[in-house]
CSV table of C-alpha atoms and ligand atoms in Angstrom, one decimal:
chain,number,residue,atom,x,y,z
A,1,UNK,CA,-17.3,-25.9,29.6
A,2,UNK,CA,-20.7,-24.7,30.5
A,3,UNK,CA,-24.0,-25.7,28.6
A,4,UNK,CA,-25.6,-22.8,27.7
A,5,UNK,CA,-28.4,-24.6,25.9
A,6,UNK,CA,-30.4,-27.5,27.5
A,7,UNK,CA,-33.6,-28.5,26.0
A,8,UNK,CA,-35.2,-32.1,27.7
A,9,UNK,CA,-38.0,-34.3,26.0
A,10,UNK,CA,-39.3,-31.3,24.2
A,11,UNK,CA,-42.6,-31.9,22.3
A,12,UNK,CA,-44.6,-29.7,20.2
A,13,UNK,CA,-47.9,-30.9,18.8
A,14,UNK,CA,-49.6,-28.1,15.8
A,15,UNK,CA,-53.4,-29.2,16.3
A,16,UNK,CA,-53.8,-32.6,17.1
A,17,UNK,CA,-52.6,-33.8,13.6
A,18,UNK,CA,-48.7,-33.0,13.4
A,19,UNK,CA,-46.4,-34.2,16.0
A,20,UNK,CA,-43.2,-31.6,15.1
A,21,UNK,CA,-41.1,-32.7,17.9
A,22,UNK,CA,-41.4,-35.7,19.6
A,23,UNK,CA,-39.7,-36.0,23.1
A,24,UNK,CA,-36.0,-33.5,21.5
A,25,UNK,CA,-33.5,-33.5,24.0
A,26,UNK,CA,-30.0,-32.0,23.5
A,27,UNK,CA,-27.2,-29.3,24.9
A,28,UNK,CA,-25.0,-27.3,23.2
A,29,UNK,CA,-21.9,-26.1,24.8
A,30,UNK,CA,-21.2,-22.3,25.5
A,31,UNK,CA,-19.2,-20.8,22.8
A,32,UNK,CA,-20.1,-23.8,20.2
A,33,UNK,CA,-20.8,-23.1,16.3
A,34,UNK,CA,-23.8,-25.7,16.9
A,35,UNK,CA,-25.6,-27.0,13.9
A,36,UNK,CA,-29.0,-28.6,12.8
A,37,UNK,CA,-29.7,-30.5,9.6
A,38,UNK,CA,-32.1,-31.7,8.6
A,39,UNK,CA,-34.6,-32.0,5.6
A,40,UNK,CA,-37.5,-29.8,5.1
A,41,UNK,CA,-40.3,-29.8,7.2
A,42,UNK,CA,-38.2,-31.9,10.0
A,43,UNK,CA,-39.1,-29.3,12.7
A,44,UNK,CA,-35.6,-27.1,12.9
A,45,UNK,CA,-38.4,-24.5,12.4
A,46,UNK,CA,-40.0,-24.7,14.9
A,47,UNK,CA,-37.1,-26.0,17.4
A,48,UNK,CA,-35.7,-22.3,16.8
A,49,UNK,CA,-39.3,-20.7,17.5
A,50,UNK,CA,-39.2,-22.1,20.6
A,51,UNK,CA,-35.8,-21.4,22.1
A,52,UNK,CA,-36.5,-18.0,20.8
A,53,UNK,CA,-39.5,-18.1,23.2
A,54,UNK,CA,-42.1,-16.7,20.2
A,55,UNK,CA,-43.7,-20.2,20.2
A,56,UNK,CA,-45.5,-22.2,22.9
A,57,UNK,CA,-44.7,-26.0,23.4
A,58,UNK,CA,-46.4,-28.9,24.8
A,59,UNK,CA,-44.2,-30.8,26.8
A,60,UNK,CA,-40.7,-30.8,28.4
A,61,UNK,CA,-38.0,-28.1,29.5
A,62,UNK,CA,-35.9,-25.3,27.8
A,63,UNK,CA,-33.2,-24.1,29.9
A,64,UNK,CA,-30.8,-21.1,29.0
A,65,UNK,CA,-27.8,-20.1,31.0
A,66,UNK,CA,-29.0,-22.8,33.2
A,67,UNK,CA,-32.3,-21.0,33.7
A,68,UNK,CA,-35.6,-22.6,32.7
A,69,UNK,CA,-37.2,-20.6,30.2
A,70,UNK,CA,-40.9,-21.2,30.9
A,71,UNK,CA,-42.6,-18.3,30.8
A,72,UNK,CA,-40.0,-16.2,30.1
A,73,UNK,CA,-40.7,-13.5,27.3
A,74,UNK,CA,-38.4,-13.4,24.0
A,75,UNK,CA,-36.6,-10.1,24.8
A,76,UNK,CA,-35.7,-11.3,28.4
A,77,UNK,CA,-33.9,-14.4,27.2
A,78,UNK,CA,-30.6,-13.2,26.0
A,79,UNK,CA,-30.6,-14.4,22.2
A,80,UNK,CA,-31.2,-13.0,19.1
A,81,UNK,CA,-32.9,-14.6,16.5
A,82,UNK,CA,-32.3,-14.4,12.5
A,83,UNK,CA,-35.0,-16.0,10.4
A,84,UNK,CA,-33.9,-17.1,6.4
A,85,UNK,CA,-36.3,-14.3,5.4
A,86,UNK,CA,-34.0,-11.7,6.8
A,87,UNK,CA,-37.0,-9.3,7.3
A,88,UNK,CA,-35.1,-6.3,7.7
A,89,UNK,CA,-37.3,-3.2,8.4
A,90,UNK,CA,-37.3,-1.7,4.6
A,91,UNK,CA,-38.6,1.8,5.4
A,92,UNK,CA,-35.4,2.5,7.8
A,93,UNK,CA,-31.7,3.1,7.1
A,94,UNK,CA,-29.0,0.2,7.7
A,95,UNK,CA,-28.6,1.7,10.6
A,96,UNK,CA,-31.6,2.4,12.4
A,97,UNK,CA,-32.1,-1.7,11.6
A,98,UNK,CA,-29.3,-2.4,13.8
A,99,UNK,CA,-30.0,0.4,16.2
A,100,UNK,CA,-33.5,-0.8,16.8
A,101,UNK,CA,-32.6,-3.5,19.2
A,102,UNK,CA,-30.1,-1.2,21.2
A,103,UNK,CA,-33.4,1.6,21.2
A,104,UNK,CA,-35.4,-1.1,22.9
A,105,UNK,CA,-32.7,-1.7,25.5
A,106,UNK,CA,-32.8,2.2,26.1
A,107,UNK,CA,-29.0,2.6,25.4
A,108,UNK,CA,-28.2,6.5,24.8
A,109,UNK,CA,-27.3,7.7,21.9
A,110,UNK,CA,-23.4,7.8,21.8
A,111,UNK,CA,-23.8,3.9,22.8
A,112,UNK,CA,-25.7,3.1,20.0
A,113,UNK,CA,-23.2,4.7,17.5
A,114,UNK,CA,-20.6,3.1,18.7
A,115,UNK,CA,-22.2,-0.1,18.7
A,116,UNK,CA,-23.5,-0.2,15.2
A,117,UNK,CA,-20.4,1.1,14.0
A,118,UNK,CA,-18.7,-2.2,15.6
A,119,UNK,CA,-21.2,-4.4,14.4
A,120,UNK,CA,-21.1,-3.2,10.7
A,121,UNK,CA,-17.2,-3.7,11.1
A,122,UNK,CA,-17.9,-6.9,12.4
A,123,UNK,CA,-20.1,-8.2,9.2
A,124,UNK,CA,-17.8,-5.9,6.5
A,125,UNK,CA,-20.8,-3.2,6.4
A,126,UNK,CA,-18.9,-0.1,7.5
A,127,UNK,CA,-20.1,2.7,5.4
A,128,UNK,CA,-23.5,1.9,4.6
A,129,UNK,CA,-25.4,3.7,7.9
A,130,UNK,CA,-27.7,5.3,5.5
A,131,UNK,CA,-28.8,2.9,2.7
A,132,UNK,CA,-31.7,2.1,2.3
A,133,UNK,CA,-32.1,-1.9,2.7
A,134,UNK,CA,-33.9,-2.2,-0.5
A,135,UNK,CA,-30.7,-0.4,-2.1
A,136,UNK,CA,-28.8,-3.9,-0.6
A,137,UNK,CA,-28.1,-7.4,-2.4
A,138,UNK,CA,-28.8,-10.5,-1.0
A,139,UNK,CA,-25.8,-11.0,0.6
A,140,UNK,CA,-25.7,-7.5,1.9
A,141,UNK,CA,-29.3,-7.1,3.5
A,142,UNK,CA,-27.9,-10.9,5.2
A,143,UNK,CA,-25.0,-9.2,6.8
A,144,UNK,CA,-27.3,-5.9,8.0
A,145,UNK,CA,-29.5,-8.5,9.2
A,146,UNK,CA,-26.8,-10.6,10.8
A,147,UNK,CA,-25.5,-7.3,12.7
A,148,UNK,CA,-28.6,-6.1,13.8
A,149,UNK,CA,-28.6,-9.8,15.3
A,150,UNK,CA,-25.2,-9.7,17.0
A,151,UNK,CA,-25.5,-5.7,18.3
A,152,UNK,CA,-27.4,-6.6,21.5
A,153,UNK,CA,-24.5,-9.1,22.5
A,154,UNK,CA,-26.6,-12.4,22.8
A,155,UNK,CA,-25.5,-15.3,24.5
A,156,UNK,CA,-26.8,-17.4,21.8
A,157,UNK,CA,-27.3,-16.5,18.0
A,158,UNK,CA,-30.2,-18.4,17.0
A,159,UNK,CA,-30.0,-18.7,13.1
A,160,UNK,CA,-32.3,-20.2,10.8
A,161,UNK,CA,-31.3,-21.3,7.6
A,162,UNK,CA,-29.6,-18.0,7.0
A,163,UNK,CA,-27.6,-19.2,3.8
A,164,UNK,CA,-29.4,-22.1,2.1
A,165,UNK,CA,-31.0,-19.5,-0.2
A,166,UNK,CA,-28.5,-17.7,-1.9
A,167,UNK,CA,-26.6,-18.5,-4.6
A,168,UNK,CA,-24.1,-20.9,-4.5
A,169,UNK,CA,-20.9,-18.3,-4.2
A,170,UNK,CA,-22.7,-16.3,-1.7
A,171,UNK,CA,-23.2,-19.4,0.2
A,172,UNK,CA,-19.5,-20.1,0.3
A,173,UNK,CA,-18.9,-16.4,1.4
A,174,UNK,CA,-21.1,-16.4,4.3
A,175,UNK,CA,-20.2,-19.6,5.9
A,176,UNK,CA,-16.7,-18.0,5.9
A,177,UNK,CA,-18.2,-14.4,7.4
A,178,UNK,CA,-20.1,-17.0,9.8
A,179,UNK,CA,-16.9,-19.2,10.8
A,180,UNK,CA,-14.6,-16.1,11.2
A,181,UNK,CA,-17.5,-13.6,12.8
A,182,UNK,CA,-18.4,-16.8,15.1
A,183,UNK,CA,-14.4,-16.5,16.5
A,184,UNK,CA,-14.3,-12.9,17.1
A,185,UNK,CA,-17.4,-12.6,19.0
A,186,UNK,CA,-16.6,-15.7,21.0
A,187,UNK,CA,-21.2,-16.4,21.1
A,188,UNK,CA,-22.8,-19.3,20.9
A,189,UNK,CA,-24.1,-19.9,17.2
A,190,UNK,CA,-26.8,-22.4,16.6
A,191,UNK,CA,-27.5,-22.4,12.8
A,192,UNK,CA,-30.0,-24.5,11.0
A,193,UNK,CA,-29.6,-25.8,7.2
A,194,UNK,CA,-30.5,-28.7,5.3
A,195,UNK,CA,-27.8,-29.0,3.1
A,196,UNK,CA,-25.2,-31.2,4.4
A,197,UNK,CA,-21.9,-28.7,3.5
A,198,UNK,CA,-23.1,-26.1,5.2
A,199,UNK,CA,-23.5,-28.5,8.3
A,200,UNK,CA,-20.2,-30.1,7.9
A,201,UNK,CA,-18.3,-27.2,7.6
A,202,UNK,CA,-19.2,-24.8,10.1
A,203,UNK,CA,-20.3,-27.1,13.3
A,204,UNK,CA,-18.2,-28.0,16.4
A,205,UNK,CA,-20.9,-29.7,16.6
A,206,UNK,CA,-24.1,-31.1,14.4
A,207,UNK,CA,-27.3,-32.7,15.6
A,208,UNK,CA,-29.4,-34.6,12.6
A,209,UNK,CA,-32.9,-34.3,12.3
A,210,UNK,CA,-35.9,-36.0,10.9
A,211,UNK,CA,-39.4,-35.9,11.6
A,212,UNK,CA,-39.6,-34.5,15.2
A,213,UNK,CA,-37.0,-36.1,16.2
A,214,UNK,CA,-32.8,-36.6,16.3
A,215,UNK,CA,-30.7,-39.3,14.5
A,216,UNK,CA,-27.7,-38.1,15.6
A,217,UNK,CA,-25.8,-36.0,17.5
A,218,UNK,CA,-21.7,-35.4,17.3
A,219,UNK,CA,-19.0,-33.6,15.5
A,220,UNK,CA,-19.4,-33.5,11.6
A,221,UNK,CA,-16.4,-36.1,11.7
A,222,UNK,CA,-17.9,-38.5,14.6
A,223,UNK,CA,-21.3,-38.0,12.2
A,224,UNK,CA,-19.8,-38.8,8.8
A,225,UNK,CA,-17.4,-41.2,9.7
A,226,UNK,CA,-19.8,-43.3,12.1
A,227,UNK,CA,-23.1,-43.0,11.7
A,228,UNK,CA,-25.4,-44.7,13.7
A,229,UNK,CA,-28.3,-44.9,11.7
A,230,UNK,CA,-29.3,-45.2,7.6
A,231,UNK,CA,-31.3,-41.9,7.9
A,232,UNK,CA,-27.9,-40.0,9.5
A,233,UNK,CA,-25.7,-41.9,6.9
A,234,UNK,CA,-27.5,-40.6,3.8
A,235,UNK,CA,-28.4,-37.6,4.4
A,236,UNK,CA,-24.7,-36.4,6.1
A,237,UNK,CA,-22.8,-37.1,2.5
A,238,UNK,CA,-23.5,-40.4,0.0
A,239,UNK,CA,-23.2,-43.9,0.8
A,240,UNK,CA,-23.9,-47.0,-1.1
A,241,UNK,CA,-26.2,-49.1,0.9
A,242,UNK,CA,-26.6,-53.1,0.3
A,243,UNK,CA,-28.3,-54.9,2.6
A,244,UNK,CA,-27.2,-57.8,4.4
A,245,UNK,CA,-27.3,-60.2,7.8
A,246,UNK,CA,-24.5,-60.7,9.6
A,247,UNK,CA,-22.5,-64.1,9.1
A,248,UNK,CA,-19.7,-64.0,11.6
A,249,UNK,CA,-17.5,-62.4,13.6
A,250,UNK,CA,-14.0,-62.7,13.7
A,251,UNK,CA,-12.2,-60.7,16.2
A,252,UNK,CA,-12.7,-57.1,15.3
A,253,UNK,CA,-13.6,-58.0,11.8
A,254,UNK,CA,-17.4,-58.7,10.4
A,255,UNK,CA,-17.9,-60.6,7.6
A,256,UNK,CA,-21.8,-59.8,6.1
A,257,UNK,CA,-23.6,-61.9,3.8
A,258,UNK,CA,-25.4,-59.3,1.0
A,259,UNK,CA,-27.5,-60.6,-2.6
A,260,UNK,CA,-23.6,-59.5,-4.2
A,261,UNK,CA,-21.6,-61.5,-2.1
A,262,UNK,CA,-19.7,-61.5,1.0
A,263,UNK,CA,-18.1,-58.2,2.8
A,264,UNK,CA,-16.0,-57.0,5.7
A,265,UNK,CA,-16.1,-54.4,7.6
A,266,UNK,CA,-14.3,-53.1,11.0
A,267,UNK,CA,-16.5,-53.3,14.2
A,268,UNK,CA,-16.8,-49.9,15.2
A,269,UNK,CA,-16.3,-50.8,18.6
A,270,UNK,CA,-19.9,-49.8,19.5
A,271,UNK,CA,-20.9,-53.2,20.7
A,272,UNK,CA,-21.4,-56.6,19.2
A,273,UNK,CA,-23.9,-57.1,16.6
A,274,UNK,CA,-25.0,-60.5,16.5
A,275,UNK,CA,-24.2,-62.9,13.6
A,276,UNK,CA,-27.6,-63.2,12.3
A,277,UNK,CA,-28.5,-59.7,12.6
A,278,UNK,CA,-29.8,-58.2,9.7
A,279,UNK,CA,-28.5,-54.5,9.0
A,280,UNK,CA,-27.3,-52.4,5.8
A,281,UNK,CA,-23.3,-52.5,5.3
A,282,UNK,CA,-22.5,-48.9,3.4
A,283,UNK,CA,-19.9,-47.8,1.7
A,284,UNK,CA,-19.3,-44.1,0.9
A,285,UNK,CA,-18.4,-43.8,-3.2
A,286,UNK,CA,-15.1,-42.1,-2.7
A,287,UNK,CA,-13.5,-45.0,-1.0
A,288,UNK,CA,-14.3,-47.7,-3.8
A,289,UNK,CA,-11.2,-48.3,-6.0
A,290,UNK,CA,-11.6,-49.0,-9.5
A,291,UNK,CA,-9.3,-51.9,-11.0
A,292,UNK,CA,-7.0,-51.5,-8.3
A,293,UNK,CA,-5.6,-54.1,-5.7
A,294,UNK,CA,-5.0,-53.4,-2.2
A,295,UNK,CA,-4.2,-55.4,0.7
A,296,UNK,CA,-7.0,-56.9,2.8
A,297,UNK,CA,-10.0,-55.7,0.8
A,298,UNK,CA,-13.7,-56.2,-0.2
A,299,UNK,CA,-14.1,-56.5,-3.6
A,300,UNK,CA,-17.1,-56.9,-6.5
A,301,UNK,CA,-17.2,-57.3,-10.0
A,302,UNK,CA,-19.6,-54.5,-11.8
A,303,UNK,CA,-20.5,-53.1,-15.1
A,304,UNK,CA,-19.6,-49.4,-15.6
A,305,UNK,CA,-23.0,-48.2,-17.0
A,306,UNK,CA,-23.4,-44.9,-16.3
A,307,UNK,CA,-22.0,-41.4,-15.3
A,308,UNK,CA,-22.0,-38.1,-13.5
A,309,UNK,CA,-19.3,-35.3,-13.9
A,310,UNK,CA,-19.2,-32.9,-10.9
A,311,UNK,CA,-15.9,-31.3,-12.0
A,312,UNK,CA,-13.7,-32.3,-9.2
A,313,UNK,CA,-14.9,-35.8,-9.9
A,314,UNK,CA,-16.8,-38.4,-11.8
A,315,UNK,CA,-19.5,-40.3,-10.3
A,316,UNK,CA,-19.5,-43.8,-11.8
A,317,UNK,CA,-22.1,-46.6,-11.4
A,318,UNK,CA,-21.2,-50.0,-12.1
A,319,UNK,CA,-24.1,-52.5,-11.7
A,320,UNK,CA,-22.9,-55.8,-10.3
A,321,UNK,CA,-25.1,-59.2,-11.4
A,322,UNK,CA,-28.1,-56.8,-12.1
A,323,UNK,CA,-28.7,-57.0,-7.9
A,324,UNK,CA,-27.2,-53.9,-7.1
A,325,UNK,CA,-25.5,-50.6,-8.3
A,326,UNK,CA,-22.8,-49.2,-6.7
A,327,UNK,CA,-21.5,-45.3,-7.3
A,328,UNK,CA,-18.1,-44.4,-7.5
A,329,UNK,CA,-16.5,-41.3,-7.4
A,330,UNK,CA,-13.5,-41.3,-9.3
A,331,UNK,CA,-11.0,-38.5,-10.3
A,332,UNK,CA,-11.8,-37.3,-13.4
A,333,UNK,CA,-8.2,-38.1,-14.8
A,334,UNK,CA,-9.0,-41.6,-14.2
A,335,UNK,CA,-12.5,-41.6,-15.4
A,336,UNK,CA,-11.7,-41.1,-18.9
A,337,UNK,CA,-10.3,-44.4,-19.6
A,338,UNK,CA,-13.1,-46.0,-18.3
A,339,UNK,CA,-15.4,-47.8,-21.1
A,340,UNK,CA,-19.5,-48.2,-20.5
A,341,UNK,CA,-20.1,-51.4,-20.5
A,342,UNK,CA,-17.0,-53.0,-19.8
A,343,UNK,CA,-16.5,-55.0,-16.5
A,344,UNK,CA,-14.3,-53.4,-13.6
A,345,UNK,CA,-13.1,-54.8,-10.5
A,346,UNK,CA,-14.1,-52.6,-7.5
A,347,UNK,CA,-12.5,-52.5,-4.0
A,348,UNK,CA,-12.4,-51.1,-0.7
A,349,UNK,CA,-10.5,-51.2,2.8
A,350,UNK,CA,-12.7,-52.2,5.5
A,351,UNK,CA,-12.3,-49.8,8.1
A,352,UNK,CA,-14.1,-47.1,5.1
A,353,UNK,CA,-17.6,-49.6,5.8
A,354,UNK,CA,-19.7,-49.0,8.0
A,355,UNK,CA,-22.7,-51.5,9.7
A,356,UNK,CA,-25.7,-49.8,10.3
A,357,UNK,CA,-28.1,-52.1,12.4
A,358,UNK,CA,-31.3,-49.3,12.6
A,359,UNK,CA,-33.0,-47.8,9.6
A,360,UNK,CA,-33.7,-44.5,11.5
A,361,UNK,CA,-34.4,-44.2,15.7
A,362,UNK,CA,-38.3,-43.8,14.6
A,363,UNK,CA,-39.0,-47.3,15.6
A,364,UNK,CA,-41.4,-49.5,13.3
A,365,UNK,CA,-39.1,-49.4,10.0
A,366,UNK,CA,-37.5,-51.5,7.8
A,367,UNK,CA,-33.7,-51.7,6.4
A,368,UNK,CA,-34.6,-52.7,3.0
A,369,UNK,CA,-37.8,-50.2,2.9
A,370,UNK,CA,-35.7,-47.3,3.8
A,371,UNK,CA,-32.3,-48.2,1.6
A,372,UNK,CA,-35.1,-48.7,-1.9
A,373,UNK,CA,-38.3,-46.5,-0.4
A,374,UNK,CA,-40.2,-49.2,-1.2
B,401,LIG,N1,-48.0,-23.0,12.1
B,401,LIG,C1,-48.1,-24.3,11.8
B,401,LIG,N2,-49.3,-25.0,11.8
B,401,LIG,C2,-49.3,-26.3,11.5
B,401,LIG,N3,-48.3,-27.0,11.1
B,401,LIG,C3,-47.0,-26.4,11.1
B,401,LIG,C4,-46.9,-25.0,11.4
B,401,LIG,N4,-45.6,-24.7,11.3
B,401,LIG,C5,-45.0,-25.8,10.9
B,401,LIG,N5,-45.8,-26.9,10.8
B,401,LIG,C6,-45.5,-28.3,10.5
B,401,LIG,O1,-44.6,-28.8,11.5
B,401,LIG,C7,-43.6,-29.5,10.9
B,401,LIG,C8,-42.2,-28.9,11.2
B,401,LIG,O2,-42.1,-27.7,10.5
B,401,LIG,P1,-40.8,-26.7,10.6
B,401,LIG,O3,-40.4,-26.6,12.0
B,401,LIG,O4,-41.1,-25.5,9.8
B,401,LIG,O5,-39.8,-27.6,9.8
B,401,LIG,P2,-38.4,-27.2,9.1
B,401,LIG,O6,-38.0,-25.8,9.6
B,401,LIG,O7,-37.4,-28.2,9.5
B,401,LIG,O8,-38.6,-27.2,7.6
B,401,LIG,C9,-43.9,-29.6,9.4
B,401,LIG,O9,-44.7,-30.8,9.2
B,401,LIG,C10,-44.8,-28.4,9.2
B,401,LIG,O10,-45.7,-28.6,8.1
B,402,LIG,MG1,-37.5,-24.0,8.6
């Protein structure tokens, strides 16, 4: 499969105070439903801005199709761009919005009907040529814009944070449009969000972001299940966090010394961590059991102090020796016949921990500043 995206040591300096991207280098795959999380202010921004070729960089190489875009204007780059504000033209019709593009191109006329006729198919817009955009909801003035984005038949769908502010059932509607729209057109979708569903859901594959640069790059499974740093870990679902040094290694198995006691964990086959090292061993809340006993498991005595209902599940956390709280999630069945203040038994398999040796790959840091902010 070819790479239709290929951005090397990429940086991009806004005066001489804020570094947004420091030295970003990454490919996506043609075809990919590529994603980038990250929190606010991270620089997915900006990263878009740039592919799009309506932002100039300082450093480094942006190639499309295998051709480097230096110098090469926005409209001559074969992607479309959709910005989170939508910015749909309000004093013309639906469908001189989506015509626009095609106008630019200098299609004729019979083209361009065609052509916004398939795209409002495409988005579940037929029949609304000549509204008025301000006559449109939310979700509706996002599919016009996501149309008028797909019309021109990109190579790459550049979109930024196109669902993170709607409301929550709108969100769930238009990562399905975005999944299902994404197979039929067969492009190459690179979406940015910073909420970790959205990211998880929709991407082949997902690059994590923080502060100019990236934590991690992989498929949502190879990112949640095995992530390489704290920063990627926490903010790609929960995790408890309790930091420890490594005490030994037996075979595959780890054994790390933490202020509530000792714990295993698998290796993760990523090279040997040295007994000695000090790291953060996490443990995501839905694979701790609660008063149950399983073969060849960790386990910690803790306090049930406080909870969370979610619905689908409660999230508990016990406090073990005052050192430490752990969360839980537990089914909500089960949650009822647990009593504050009364001491449980928790346990989990090893193969659900995970050993993260690096606080973030922003060098300088440290474990226990990151896990409590301190
Ligand atoms: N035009 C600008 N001038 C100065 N700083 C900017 C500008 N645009 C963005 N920044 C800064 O660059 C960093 C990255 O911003 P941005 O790319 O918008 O992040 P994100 O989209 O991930 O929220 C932030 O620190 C932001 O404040
Ligand atoms: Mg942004």
């Amino acid at each position: 499969m070819g790479k239709v995206i290929q951005v090397r040591d990429l940086v991009k300096w806004y005066g001489k105070q804020v570094l947004a991207l420091n030295k970003v280098s990454f490919e996506v795959d043609e075809g990919d439903f590529f994603v980038i999380i990250g929190p606010s202010g991270c620089g997915k921004s900006t990263l878009m801005k740039i592919l799009a070729g309506v932002l100039e960089y300082d450093a480094g190489e942006v190639y499309i199709a295998g051709k480097n875009m230096k110098g090469v204007p926005p409209h001559k780059r074969d992607l479309s761009l959709m910005f989170e504000s939508y910015a749909l033209f309000p004093h013309m019709s639906v469908f001189d919005n989506i015509a626009f593009g095609l106008r630019m191109m200098g299609k004729d006329k019979e083209y361009i009907k065609r052509k916004v006729s398939e795209a409002l198919a495409l988005v579940g817009m037929s029949g609304f040529e000549n509204r008025s955009p301000l006559e449109l909801s939310g979700g509706q003035k996002q599919r016009v814009a996501l149309a008028r984005a797909l019309v021109v038949e990109p190579k790459v769908l550049l979109l930024d944070e196109p669902i993170s502010h709607v409301d929550y059932q709108l969100q769930r509607k238009l990562m399905e449009d975005f999944k299902v729209i994404h197979k039929k057109t067969g492009n190459t979708f690179v979406l940015t969000t910073h909420v970790q569903d959205h990211a998880l859901t929709l991407a082949d594959h997902m690059m994590v972001m923080n502060t100019g640069v990236i934590e991690q790059f992989g498929t949502p499974e190879e990112v949640y299940c095995r992530p390489k740093t704290v920063f990627a870990a926490r903010f790609v679902g929960d995790i408890n966090l309790i930091p420890g040094e490594v005490a030994s290694k037996d075979g595959d198995m780890y054994v790390v010394k933490t202020e509530i006691g000792e714990f295993k964990a698998a290796s993760s086959g990523e090279g040997h961590i040295k007994p000695g090292t000090k790291l953060a061993y996490g443990i995501r809340p839905q694979y701790i059991m609660v008063n149950k006993s399983v073969k060849n498991v960790n386990y910690v005595k803790g306090k049930f102090v406080r909870n969370y209902y979610f619905g689908k599940y409660v999230e508990c956390i016990f406090n073990v020796d005052g050192k430490a709280e752990l969360k839980v999630s537990v089914p909500p069945e089960e949650a009822v016949n647990l009593k504050l203040e009364k001491e449980y038994t928790l346990c989990w398999n090893l193969e659900n921990s995970v050993l993260l040796e690096k606080p973030s790959v922003i060098e300088g840091l440290n474990i226990e500043e990151v896990i409590y902010g301190k």
